[in-house]
Short mmCIF file of C-alpha atoms in Angstrom, two decimals:
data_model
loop_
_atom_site.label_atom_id
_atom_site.label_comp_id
_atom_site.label_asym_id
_atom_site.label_seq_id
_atom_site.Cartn_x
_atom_site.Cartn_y
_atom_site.Cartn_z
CA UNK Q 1 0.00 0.00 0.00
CA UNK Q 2 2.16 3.61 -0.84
CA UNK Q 3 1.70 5.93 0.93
CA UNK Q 4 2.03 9.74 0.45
CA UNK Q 5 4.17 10.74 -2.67
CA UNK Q 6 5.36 13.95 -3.52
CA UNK Q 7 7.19 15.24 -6.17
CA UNK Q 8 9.93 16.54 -7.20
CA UNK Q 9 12.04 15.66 -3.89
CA UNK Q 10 14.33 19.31 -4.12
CA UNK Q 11 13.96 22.04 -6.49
CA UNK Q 12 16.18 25.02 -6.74
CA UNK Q 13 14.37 28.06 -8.15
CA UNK Q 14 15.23 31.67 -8.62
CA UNK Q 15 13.17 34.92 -7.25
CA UNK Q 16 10.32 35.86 -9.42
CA UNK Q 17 10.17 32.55 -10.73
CA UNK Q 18 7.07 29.88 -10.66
CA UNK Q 19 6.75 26.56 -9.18
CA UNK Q 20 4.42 23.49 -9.11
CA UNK Q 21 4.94 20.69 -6.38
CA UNK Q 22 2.87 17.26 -7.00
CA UNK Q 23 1.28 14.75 -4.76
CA UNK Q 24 -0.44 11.85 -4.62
CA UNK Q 25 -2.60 11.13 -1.36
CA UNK Q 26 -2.45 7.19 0.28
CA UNK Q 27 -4.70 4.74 -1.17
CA UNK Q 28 -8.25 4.97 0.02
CA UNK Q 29 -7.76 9.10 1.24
CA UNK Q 30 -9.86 11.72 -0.95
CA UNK Q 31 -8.52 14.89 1.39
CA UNK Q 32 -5.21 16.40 0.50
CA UNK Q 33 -3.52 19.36 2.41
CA UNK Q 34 -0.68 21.47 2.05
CA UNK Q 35 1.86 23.07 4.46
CA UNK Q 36 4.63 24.75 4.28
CA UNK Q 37 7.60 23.86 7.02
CA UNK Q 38 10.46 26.48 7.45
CA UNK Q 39 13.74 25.51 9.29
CA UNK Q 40 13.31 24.74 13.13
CA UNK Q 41 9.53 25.43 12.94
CA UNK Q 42 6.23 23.71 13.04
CA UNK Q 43 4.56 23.19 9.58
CA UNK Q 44 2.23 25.90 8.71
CA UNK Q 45 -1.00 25.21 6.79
CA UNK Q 46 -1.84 26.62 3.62
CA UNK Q 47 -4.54 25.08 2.29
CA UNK Q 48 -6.95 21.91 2.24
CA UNK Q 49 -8.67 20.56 -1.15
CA UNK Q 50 -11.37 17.75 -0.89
CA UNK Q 51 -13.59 16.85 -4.36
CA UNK Q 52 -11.69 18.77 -6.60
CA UNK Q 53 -11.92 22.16 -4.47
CA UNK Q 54 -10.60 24.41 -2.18
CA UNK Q 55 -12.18 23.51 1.46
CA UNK Q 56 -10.01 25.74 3.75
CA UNK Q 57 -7.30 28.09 3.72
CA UNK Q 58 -4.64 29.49 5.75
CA UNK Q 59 -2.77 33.13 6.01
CA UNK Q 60 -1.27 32.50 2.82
CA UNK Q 61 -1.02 35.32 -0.03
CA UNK Q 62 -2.60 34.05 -2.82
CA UNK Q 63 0.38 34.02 -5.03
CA UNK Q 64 0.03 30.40 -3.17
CA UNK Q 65 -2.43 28.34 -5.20
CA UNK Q 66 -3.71 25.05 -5.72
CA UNK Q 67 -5.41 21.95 -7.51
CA UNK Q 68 -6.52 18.63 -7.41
CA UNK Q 69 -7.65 16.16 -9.54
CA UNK Q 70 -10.42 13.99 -9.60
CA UNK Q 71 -8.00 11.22 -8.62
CA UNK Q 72 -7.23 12.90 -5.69
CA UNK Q 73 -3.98 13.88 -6.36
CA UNK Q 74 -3.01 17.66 -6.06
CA UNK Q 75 -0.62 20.32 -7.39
CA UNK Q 76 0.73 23.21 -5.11
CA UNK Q 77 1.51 26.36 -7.04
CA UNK Q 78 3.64 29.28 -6.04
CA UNK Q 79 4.26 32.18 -8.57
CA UNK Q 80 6.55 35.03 -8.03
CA UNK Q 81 9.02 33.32 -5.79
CA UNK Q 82 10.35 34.92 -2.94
CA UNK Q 83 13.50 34.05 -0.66
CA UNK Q 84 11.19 33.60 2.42
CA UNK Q 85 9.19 31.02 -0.04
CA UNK Q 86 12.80 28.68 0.96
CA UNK Q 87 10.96 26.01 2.90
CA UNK Q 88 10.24 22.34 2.67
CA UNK Q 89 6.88 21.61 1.68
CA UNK Q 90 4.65 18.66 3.10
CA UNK Q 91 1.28 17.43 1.34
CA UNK Q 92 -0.93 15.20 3.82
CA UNK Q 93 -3.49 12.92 3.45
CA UNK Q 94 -6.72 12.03 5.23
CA UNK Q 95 -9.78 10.64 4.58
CA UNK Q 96 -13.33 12.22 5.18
CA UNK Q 97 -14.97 10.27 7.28
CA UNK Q 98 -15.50 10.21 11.18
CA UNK Q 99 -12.29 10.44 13.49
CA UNK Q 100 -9.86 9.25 10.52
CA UNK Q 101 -10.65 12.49 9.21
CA UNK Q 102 -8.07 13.90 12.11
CA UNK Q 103 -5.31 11.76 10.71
CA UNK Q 104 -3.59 12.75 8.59
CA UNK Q 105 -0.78 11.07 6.81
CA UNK Q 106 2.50 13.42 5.18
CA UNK Q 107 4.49 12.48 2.50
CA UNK Q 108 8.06 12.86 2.34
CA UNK Q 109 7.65 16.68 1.09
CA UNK Q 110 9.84 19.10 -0.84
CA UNK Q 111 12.62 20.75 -0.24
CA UNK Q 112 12.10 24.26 -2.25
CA UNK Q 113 15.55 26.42 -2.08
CA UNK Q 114 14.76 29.72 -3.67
CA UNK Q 115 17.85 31.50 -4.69
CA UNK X 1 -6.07 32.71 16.90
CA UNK X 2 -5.29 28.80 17.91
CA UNK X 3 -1.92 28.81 19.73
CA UNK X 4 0.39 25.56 20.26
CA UNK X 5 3.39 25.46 22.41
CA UNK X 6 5.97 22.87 22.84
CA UNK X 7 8.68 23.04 25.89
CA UNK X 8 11.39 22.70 26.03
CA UNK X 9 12.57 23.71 22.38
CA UNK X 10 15.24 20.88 22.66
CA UNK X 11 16.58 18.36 25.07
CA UNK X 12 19.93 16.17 24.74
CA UNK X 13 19.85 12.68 27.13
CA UNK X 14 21.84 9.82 27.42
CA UNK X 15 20.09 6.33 26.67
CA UNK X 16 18.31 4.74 28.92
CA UNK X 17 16.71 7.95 30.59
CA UNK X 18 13.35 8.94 30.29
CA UNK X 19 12.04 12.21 29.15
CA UNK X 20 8.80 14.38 28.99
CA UNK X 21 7.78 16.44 26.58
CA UNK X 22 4.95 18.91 26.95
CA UNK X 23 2.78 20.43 24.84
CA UNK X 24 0.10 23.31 26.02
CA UNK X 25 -2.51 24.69 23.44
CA UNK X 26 -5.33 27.42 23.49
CA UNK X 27 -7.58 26.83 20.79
CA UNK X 28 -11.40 27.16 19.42
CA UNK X 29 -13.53 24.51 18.72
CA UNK X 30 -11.15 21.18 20.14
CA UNK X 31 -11.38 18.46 18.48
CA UNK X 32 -8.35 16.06 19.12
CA UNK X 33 -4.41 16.72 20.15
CA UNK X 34 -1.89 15.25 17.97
CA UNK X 35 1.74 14.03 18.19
CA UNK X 36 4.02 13.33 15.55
CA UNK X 37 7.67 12.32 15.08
CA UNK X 38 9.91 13.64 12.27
CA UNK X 39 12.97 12.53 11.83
CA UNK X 40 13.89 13.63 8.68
CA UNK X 41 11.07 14.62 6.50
CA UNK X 42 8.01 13.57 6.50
CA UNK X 43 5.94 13.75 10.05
CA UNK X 44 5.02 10.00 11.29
CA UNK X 45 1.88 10.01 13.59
CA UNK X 46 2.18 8.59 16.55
CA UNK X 47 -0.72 9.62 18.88
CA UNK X 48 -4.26 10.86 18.68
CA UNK X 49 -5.64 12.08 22.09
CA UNK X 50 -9.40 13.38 22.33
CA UNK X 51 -10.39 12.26 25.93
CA UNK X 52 -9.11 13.88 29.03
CA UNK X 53 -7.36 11.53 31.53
CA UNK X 54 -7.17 8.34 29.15
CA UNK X 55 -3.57 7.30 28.42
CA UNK X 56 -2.68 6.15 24.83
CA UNK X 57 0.03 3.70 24.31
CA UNK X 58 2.54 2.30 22.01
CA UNK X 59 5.52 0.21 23.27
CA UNK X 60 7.91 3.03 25.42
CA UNK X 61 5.88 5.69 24.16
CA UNK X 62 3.13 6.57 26.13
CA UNK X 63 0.79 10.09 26.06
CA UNK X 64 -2.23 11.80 27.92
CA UNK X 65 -4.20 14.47 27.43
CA UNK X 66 -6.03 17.20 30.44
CA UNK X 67 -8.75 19.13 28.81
CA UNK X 68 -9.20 21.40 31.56
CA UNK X 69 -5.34 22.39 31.91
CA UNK X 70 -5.02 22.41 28.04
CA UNK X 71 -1.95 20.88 27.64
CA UNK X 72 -0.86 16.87 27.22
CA UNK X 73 2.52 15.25 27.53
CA UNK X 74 4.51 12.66 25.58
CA UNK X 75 6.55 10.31 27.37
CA UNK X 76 9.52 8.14 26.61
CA UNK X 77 11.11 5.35 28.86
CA UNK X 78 14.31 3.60 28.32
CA UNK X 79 14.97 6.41 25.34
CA UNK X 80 17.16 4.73 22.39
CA UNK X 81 19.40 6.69 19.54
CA UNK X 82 16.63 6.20 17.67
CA UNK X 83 13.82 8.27 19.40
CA UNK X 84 16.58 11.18 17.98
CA UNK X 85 14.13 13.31 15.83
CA UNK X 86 11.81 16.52 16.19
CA UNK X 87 8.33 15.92 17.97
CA UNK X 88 5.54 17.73 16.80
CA UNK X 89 2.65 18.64 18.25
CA UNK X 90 -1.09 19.73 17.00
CA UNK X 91 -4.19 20.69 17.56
CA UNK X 92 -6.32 18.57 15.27
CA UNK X 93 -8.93 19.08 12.43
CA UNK X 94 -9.16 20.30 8.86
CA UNK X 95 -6.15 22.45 9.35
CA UNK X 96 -3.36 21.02 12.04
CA UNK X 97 -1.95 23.55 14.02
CA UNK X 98 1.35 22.65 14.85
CA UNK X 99 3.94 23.86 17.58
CA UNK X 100 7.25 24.74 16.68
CA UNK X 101 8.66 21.16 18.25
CA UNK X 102 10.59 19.58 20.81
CA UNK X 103 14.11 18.92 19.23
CA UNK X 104 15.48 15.12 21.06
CA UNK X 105 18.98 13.67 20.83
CA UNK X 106 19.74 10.90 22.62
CA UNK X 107 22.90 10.32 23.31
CA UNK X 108 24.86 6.79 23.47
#
């Protein structure tokens, strides 16, 4: 059974730039969430998709956006890069029913170094 | 604004000892406590804690919650080199709210 995948693994990108960060939620989960982790803090949430839309949202700009499929799987977006966008970013899974809905699973993330 | 706080920020022990790691939150709308592991990327869940007073554990790990206090602890007995890693706390939900960690080495 895999688990949470993300993709790429690192990514080196320069200011101004765009990005798009993949990932594909365990088997059986339809709920994907994004966060973003920066060094010697706890991740930070950015946003939460479930049936192919947005369902919450954190204090992120909205250069931050998002997608998912109606596999499940889901696409981060970040245009015009900034330096404090450096961070490495985790993608969780969960599914939507009862208490399992609290756990959620994190894939290996991705370490974005914006230069 | 939901707040999570981890003490202390890091902690270095030999093997063998036993440590404590707490976790206090003031939140809106609680719906479960979570701790978390993360060694060197991804998070691994170790404990889900909605009930005041009821202990939850797994092997040398071992945590509790106190809804009226706010806060719960993680324990570890007999710590190993390989209970080195960040632990995470968070309030649970759609969004996790997450403290900034406890930082463990254990030392051999």
């Amino acid at each position: 059974d895999a688990g949470v995948t993300q993709s790429p693994t690192h990514l080196i990108k320069t200011r101004g730039q765009q990005v798009t960060l993949r990932c594909s939620p365990k088997s059986g989960h339809d709920t994907v969430s994004w966060y973003q982790q920066a060094l010697g803090q706890g991740p930070q949430f950015i946003f939460q998709y479930y049936e192919e839309e947005e369902r919450q949202r954190g204090n992120f700009p909205d250069r931050f956006s998002g997608h998912q499929f109606p596999n499940y799987s889901s696409e981060l977006n970040v245009n015009a890069l900034l330096l404090g966008d450096s961070a490495l970013y985790l993608c969780a899974s969960s599914g939507n029913r009862g208490l399992s809905y609290n756990e959620q699973f994190f894939g290996p993330g991705t370490r974005l170094t914006v230069l | 604004e939901d707040k999570v706080v981890q003490s202390p920020l890091s902690l270095v022990v030999h093997e063998g000892d036993t440590v404590t790691l707490n976790c206090s939150y003031e939140v809106t709308n609680f719906r479960s406590l979570l701790w978390y592991k993360q060694e060197k990327k991804a998070p691994t869940f170790l404990f889900m804690l909605t009930s005041s007073g009821i202990e939850k554990k797994s092997g040398r790990l071992s945590s509790i919650l106190d809804k009226k206090e706010l806060f719960s602890i993680l324990n570890i007995t007999a710590t190993q080199t390989g209970d080195s890693a960040v632990y995470l706390c968070a309030k649970g939900g759609n969004k996790l709210v997450f403290g900034a960690g406890t930082i463990l080495r254990v030392k051999s």
